[in-house]
Coordinates of C-alpha atoms and ligand atoms in Angstrom, one line a residue:
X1 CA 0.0 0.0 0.0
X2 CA 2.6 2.2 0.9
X3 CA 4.9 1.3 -1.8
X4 CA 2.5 2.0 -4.3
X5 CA 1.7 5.1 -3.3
X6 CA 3.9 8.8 -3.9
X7 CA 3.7 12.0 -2.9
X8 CA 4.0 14.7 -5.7
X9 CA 5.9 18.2 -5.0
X10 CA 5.6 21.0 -7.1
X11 CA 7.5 24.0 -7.0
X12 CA 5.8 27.4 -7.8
X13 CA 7.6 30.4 -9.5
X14 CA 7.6 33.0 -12.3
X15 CA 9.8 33.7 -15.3
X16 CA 10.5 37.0 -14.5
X17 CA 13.8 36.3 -13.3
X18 CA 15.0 35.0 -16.1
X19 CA 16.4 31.6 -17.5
X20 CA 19.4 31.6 -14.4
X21 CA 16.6 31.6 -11.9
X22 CA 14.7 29.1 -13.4
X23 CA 17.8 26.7 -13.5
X24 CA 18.5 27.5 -10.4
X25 CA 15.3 27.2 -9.1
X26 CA 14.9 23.9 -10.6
X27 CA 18.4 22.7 -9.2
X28 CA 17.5 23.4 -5.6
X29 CA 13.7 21.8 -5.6
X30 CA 15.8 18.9 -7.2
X31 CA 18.2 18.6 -4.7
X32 CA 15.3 19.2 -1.6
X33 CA 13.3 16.4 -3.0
X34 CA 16.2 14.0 -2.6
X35 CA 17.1 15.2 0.5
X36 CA 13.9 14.7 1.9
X37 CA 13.9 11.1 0.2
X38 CA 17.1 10.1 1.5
X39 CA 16.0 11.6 5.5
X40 CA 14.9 8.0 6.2
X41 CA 12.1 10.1 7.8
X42 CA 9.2 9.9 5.4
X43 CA 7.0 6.7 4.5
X44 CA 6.1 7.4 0.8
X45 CA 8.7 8.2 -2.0
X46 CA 8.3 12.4 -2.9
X47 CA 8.4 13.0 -6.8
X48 CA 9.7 16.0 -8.1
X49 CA 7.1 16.9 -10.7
X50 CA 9.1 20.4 -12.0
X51 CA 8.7 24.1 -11.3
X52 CA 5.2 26.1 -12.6
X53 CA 5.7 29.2 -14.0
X54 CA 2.1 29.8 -15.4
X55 CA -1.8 29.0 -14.6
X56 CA -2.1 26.4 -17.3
X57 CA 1.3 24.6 -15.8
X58 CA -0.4 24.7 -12.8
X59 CA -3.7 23.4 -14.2
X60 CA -1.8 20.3 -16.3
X61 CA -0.1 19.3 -13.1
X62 CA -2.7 19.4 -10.5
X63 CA -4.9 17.4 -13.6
X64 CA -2.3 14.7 -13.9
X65 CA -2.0 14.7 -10.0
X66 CA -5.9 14.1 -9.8
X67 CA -5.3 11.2 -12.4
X68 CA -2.6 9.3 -11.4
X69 CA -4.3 6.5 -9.1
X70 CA -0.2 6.5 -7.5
X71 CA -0.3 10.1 -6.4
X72 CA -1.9 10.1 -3.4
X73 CA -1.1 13.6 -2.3
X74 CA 1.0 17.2 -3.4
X75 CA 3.5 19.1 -1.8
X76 CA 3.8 23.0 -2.6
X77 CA 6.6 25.1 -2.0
X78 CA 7.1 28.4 -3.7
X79 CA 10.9 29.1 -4.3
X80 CA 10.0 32.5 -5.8
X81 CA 6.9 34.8 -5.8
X82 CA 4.7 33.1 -7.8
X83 CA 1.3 35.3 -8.6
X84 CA -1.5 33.0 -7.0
X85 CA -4.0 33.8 -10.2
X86 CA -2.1 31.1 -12.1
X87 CA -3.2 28.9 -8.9
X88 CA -6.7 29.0 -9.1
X89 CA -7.5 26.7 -11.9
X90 CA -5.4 24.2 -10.6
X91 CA -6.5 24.3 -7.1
X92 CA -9.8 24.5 -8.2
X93 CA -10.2 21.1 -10.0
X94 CA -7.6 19.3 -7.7
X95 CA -9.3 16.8 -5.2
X96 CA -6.9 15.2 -3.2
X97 CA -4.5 16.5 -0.3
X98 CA -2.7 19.2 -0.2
X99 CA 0.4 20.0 1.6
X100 CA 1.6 23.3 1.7
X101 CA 5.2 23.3 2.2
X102 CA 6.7 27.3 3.9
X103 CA 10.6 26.8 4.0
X104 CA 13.6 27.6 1.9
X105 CA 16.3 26.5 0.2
X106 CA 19.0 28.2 2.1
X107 CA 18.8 28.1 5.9
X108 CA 20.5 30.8 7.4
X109 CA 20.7 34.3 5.8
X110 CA 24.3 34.8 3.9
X111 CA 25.0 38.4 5.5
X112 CA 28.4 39.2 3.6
X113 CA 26.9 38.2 -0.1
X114 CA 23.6 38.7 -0.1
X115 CA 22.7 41.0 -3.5
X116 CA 19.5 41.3 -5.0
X117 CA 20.0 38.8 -7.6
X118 CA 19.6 36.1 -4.5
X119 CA 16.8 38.1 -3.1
X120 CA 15.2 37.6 -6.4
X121 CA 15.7 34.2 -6.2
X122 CA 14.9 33.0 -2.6
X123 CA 11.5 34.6 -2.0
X124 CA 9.7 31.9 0.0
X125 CA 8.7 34.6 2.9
X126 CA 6.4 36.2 0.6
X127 CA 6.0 33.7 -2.3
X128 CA 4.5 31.3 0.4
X129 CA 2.0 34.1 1.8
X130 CA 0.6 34.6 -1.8
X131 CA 0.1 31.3 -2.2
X132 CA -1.9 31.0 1.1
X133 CA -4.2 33.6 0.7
X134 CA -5.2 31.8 -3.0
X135 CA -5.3 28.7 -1.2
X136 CA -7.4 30.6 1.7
X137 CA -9.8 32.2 -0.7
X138 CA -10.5 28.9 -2.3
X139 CA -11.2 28.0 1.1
X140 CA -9.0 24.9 0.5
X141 CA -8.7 22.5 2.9
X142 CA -4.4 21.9 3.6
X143 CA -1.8 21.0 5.9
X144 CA 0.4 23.9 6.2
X145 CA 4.1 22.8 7.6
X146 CA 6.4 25.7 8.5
X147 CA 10.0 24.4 9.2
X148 CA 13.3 24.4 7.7
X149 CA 13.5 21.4 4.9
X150 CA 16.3 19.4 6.7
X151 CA 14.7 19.1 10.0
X152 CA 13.5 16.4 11.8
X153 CA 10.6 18.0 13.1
X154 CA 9.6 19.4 9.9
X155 CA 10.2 16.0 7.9
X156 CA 8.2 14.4 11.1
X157 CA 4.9 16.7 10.5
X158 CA 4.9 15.6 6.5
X159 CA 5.4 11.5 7.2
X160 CA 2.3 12.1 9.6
X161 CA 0.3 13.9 6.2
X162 CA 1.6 11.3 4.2
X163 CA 0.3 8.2 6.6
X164 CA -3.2 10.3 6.3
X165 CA -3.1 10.4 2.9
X166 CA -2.6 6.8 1.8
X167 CA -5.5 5.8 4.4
X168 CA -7.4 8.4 2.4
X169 CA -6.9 7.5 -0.9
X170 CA -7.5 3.9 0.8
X171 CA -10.8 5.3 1.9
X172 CA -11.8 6.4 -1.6
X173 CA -12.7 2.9 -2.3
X174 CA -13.4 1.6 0.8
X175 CA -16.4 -1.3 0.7
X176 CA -17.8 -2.3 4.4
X177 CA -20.3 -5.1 4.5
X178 CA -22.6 -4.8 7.1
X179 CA -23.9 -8.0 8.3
X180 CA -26.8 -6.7 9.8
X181 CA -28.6 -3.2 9.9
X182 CA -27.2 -0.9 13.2
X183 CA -28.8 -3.2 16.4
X184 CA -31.8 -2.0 18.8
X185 CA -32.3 1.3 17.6
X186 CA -28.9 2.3 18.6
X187 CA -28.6 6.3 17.3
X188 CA -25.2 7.4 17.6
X189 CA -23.6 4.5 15.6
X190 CA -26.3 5.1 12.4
X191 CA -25.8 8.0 10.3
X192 CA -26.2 9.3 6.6
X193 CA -24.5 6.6 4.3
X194 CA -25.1 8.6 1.2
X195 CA -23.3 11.1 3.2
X196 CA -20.2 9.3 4.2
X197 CA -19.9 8.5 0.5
X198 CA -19.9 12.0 -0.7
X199 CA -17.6 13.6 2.1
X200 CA -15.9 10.4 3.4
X201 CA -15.7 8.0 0.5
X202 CA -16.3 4.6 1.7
X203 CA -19.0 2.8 0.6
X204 CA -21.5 0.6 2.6
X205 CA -23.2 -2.4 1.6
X206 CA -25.8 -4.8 3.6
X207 CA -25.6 -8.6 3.1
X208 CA -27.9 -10.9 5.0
X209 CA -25.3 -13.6 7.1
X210 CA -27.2 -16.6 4.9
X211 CA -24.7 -15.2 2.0
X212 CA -21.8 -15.8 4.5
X213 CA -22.6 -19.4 5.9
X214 CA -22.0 -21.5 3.0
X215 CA -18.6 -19.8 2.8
X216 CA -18.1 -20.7 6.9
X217 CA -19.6 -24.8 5.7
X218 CA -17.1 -25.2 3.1
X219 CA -14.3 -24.7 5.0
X220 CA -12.4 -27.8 5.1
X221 CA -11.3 -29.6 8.5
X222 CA -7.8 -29.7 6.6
X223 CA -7.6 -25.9 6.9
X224 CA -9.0 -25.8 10.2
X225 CA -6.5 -28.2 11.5
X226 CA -3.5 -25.9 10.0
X227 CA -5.1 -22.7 11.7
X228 CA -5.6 -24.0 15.0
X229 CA -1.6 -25.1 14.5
X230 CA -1.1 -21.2 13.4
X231 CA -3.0 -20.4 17.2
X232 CA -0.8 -23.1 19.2
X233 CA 2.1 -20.8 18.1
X234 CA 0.4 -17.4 19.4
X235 CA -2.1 -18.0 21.5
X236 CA -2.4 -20.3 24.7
X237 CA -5.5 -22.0 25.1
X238 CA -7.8 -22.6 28.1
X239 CA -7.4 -26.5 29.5
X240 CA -11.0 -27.2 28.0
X241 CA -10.0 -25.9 24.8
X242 CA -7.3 -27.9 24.2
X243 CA -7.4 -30.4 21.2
X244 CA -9.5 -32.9 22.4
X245 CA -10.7 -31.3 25.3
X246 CA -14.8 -30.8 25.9
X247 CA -15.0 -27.3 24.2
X248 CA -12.3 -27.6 21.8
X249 CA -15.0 -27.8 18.5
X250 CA -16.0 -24.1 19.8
X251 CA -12.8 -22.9 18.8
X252 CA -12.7 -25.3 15.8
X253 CA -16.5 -23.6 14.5
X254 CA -14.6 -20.1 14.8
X255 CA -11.2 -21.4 12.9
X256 CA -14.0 -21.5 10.4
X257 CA -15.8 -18.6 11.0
X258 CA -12.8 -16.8 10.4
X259 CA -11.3 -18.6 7.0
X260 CA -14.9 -18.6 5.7
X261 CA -15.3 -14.5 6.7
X262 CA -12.0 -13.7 5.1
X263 CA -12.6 -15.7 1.8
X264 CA -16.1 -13.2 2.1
X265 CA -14.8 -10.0 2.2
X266 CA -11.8 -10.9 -0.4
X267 CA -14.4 -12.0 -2.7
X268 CA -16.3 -9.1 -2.0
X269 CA -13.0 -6.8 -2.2
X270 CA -14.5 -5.1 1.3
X271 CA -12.2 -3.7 3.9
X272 CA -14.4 -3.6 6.5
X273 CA -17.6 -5.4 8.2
X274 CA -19.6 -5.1 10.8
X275 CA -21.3 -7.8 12.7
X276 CA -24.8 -7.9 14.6
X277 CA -25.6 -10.5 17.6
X278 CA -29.1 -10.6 16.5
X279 CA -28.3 -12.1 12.9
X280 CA -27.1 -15.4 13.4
X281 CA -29.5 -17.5 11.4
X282 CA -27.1 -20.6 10.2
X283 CA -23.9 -19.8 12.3
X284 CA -23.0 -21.6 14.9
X285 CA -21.8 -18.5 17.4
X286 CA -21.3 -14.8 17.3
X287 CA -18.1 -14.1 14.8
X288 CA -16.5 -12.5 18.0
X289 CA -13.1 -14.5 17.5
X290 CA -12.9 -14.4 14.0
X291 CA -13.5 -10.5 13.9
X292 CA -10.8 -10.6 16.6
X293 CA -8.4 -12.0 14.0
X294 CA -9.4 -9.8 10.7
X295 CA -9.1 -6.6 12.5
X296 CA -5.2 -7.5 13.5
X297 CA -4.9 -8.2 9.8
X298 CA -5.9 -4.4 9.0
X299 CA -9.9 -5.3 8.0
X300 CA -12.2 -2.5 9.9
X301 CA -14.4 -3.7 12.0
X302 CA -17.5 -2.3 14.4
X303 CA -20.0 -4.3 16.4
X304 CA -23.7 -4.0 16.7
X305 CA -23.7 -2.5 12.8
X306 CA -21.2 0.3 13.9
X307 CA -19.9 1.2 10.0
X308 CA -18.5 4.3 10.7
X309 CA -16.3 2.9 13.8
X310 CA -15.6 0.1 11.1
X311 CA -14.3 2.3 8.2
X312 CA -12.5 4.4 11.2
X313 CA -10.6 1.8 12.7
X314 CA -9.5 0.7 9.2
X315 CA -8.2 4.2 8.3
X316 CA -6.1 4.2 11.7
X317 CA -4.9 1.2 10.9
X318 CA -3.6 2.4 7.3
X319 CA -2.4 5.3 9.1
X320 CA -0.4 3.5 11.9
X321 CA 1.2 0.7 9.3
X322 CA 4.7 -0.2 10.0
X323 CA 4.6 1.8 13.4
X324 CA 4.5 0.5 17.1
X325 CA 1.9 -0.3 18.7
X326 CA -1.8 -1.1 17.5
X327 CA -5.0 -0.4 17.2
X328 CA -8.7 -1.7 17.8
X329 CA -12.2 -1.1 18.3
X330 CA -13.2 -0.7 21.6
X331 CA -16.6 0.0 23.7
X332 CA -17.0 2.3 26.8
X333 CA -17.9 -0.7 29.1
X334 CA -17.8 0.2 32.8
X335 CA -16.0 3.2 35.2
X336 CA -13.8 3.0 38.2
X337 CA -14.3 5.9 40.6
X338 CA -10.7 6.2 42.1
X339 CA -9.7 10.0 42.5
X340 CA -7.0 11.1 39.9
X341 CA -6.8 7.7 38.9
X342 CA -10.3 7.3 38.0
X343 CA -10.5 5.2 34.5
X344 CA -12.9 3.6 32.4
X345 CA -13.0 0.0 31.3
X346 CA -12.4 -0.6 27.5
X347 CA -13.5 -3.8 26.3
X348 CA -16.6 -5.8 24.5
X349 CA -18.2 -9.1 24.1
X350 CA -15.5 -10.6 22.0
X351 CA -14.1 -8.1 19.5
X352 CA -10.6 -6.5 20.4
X353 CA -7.9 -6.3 18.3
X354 CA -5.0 -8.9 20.1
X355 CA -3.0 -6.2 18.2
X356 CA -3.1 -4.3 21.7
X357 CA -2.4 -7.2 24.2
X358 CA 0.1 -6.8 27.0
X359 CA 0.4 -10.7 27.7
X360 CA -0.3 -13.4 25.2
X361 CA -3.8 -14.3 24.4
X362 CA -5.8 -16.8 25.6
X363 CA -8.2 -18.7 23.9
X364 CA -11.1 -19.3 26.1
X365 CA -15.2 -20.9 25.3
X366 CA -17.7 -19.2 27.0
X367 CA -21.3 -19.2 27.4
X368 CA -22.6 -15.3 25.9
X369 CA -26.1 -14.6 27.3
X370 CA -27.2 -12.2 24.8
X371 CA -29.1 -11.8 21.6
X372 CA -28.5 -15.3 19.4
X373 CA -24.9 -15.2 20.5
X374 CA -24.5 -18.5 22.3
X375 CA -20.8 -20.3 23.5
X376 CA -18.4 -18.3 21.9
X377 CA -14.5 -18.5 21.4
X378 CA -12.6 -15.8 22.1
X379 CA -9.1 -14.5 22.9
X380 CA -8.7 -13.0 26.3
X381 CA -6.2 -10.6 27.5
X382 CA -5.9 -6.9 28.6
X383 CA -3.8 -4.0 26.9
X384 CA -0.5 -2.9 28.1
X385 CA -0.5 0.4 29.7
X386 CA 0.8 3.3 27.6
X387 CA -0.2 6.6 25.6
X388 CA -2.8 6.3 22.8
X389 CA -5.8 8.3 21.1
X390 CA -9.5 7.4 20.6
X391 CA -11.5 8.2 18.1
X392 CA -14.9 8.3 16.8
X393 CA -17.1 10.1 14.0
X394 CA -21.0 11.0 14.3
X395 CA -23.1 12.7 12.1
X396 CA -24.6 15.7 13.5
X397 CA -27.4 16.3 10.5
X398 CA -25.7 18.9 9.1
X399 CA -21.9 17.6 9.2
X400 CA -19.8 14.9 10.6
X401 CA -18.1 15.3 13.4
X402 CA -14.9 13.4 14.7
X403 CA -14.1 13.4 18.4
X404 CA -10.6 12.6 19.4
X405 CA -9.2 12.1 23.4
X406 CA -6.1 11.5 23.8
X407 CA -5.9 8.5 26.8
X408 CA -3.6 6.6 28.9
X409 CA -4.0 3.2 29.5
X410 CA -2.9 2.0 32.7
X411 CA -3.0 -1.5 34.1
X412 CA -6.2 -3.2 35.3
X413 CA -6.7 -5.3 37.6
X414 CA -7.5 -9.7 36.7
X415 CA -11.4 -10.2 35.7
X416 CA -11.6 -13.8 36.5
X417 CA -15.1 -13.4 36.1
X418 CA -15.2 -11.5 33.2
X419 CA -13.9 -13.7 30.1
X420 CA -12.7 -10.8 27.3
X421 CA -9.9 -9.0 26.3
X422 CA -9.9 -5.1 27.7
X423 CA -8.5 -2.1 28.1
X424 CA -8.3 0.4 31.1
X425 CA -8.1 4.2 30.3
X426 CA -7.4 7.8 32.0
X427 CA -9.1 10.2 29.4
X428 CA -7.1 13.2 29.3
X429 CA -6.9 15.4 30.8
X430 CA -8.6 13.3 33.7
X431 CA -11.6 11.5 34.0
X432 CA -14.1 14.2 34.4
X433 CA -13.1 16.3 32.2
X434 CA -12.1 14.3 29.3
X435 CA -15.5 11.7 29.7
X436 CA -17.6 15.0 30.7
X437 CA -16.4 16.4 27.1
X438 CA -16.3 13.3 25.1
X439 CA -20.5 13.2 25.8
X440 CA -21.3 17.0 25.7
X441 CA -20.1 16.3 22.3
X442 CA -22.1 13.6 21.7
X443 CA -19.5 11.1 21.1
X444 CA -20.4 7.2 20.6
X445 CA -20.0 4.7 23.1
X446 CA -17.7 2.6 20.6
X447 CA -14.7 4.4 19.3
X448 CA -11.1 3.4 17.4
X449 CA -8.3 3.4 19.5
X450 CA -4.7 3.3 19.0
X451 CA -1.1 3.4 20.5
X452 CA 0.1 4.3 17.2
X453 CA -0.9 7.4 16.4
X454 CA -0.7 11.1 17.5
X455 CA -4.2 13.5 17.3
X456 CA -2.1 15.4 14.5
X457 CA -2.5 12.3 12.4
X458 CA -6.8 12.6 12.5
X459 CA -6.4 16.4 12.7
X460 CA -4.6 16.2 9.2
X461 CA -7.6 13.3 8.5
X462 CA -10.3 15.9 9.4
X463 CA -8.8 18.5 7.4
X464 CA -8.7 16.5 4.2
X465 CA -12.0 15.5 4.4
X466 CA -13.4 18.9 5.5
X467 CA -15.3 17.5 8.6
X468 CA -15.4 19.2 11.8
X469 CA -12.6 18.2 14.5
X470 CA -13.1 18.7 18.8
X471 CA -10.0 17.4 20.3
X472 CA -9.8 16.6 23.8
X473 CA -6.6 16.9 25.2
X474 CA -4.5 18.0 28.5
X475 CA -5.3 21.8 27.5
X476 CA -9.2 20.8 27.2
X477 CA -11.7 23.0 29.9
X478 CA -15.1 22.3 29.7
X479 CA -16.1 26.1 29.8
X480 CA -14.0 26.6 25.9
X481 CA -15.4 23.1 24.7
X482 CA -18.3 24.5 25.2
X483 CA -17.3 27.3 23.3
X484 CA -15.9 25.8 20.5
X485 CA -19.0 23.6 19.8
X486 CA -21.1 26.4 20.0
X487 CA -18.3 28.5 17.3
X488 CA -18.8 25.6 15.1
X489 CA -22.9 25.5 15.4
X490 CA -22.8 28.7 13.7
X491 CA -19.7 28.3 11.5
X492 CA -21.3 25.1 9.9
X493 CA -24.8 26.4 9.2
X494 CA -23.3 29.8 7.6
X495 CA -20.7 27.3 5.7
X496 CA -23.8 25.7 4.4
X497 CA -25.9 29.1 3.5
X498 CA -22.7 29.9 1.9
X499 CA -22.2 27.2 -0.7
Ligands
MN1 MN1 -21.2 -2.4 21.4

């Protein structure tokens, strides 16, 4: 995914310098690109695509960008002024992020030789500041990175736009399959599909779990057998899950839950799924294990008909490949009162990613006393302590609306009454703050979490697709939360009246 993706950058000027600037110009963006290829720093490959001197330059380029099914994104960086009329075309028609790029070639000012022929030349102060009011009065969505080329911190804030950008374009054709409509008339996990599709991209199909079962019954015991092999290397299991022990066709029933659900969705060519405990008609339990096992392979997934935590948890996972740590859905399931250390228990039925675990999993056969679910395998463990970020998206009516809280799992305590895998959080920037945010806002009780990623990463997520952002953070107070959602009430209804 990452290797078939790149990253355009474009370099704006103006041939009123003459040929020597353009050259020149030319030479430096050259020697930038490499430098930022060879930093080791960024995940996608950045391809010079040349210097634009004129509006239908501008216009070819941001065309072919739009075209290329590899271009996943484009970087700008004026060298020179570069009259933002010759933008507007270009910016106009381009769909896809946009990375504006204010540095320089040069780093520190060269006092002794500095003439006007180099003024001429290096003009990024200003050039950039034309090009952001075009990109301003387009009202175009962008990242804007200020920082010197050959730093760290600047490389560090494009590899974060570039992670967003490949789960975005993997977004673009995104198909869940909802098995299942959204359970019990739950509210805050249903929304506007036609929506999503328009703003967010994925796409969401229903299939009735009769289409999956006779892709669960020809699974072969021959394949069975070689995946519970595959578990005996990762997972322990319980005594009476054994092979040969009482419960031990549980876990064999879910071996084929899970090759038959895979061979599904590949079939399909869907990324994402969501189950329903209700909908079991020909399935012998709840596919709690087997969505266990997808979602560490990268396939979204969100419970009870939950699409929109389902395309979310993909994304993060296309976001976080290749990093430490992990992601998975998760459910708000019960609070500890315990003064500054006051937390909230993360877990579900069945479904956590084992992508999370602190210890090794276990697999375990349980009894599930609700809906159809019946005995269930699933694999049981809690998450290691550490920094991460949920997530979640609603739909307001008028807009979508992402909620992110930064968290810090700490360690739980054993549940030996309580057979799943779990979590145990500090919302930030404590309990009653962060959880007393999290619902003024209206945020589900489901969400995406992950160790890998930073809030900048869905910050640069909510930007692209022009939804509205509330971040709740250590600088969060409920008093300007308050503020901000009432800010955005108005902005998005004028923003509406507007268009
Ligand atoms: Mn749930």
């Amino acid at each position: 995914m990452y290797k078939n993706s790149q990253i355009w950058f474009v370099t704006g000027a103006q041939l009123l310098y003459g040929g020597d600037a353009v050259v020149a110009v030319d030479a430096h963006s050259t020697e930038m690109v490499k430098g930022l290829n060879d930093s080791g720093n960024l995940p996608l490959k950045v391809v010079y695509k040349g210097t634009v001197n004129s509006s239908a330059e501008v216009a070819k380029t941001f065309s072919d960008a739009n075209n290329d099914p590899t271009c996943v994104g484009v970087i700008t960086w004026m060298h020179t002024f570069s009259p933002a009329k010759m933008w507007i075309h270009g910016l106009k028609d381009y769909h896809k992020p946009l990375l504006h790029l204010h540095t320089q070639y040069n780093e520190k000012i060269p006092w002794n030789t500095m003439d006007m022929d180099f003024m001429n030349l290096n003009q990024s102060a200003h050039g950039d500041r034309e090009f952001g009011f075009i990109t301003s009065r387009l009202r175009k969505p962008r990242k804007i990175v200020v920082g010197y080329w050959k730093d760290k911190s600047t490389q560090e804030k494009i590899a974060v736009w570039m992670r967003v950008c490949v789960a975005w374009a993997d977004s673009q054709n995104m198909r869940i399959i909802r098995f299942g409509d959204n359970m019990n008339n739950v509210a805050v996990t249903d929304g506007d599909k036609v929506e999503a599709e328009i703003r967010l991209g994925y796409h969401v199909d229903n299939a009735p779990i009769a289409t999956l079962v006779p892709y669960v019954d020809a699974v072969t015991e021959a394949e069975i057998d070689a995946l519970i092999a595959e578990y005996a290397k990762i997972y322990d299991f319980a005594d009476d899950c054994k092979p040969g022990a009482e419960k031990h066709q549980f876990v064999r029933d879910a071996a084929a839950q899970e090759i038959g659900l895979r061979r599904f969705l590949e079939e399909k060519g869907a990324k994402a799924f969501t189950t329903s405990f209700d909908e079991l008609e020909g399935m012998k339990q709840l596919m709690g294990f087997a969505s266990q096992r997808l979602m560490a392979e990268g396939y979204g997934f969100g419970a009870e008909g939950d699409w929109k935590t389902a395309a979310l948890v993909r994304t993060m996972w296309v976001m976080g490949q290749g990093l430490p740590g992990g992601q998975s859905f998760l459910e708000d399931y019960t609070l500890n009162f315990d003064g500054a250390n006051s937390s909230i228990l993360q877990a579900h039925m069945l479904e956590i990613n084992p992508e999370i675990a602190g210890n090794r999993p276990r697999i375990e056969v349980h009894f599930l006393g609700i809906g159809d679910a019946r005995t269930c395998a699933r694999l049981v463990f809690q998450a290691h302590s550490g920094e991460g970020i949920a997530a979640t998206v609603i739909d307001m009516g008028n807009r979508f609306r992402m909620i992110v809280n930064k968290v810090k799992v700490i360690d739980p305590q054993p549940l030996p009454k309580l057979p799943v895998a779990c979590a145990l959080w500090i919302p930030q920037p404590d309990f009653e703050v962060g959880a007393g945010a999290w619902i003024i806002a209206g945020g589900t009780h489901h969400s995406s979490f992950s160790y890998s990623l930073k809030v900048e990463h869905l910050e640069d997520y909510a930007e692209i697709a022009d939804i509205e952002l509330l971040t709740i953070d250590e600088k969060t107070t409920v008093q300007d939360f308050k503020k901000e959602i009432r800010t955005n009430e108005v902005y998005y209804l004028l923003n509406k009246a507007l268009q």
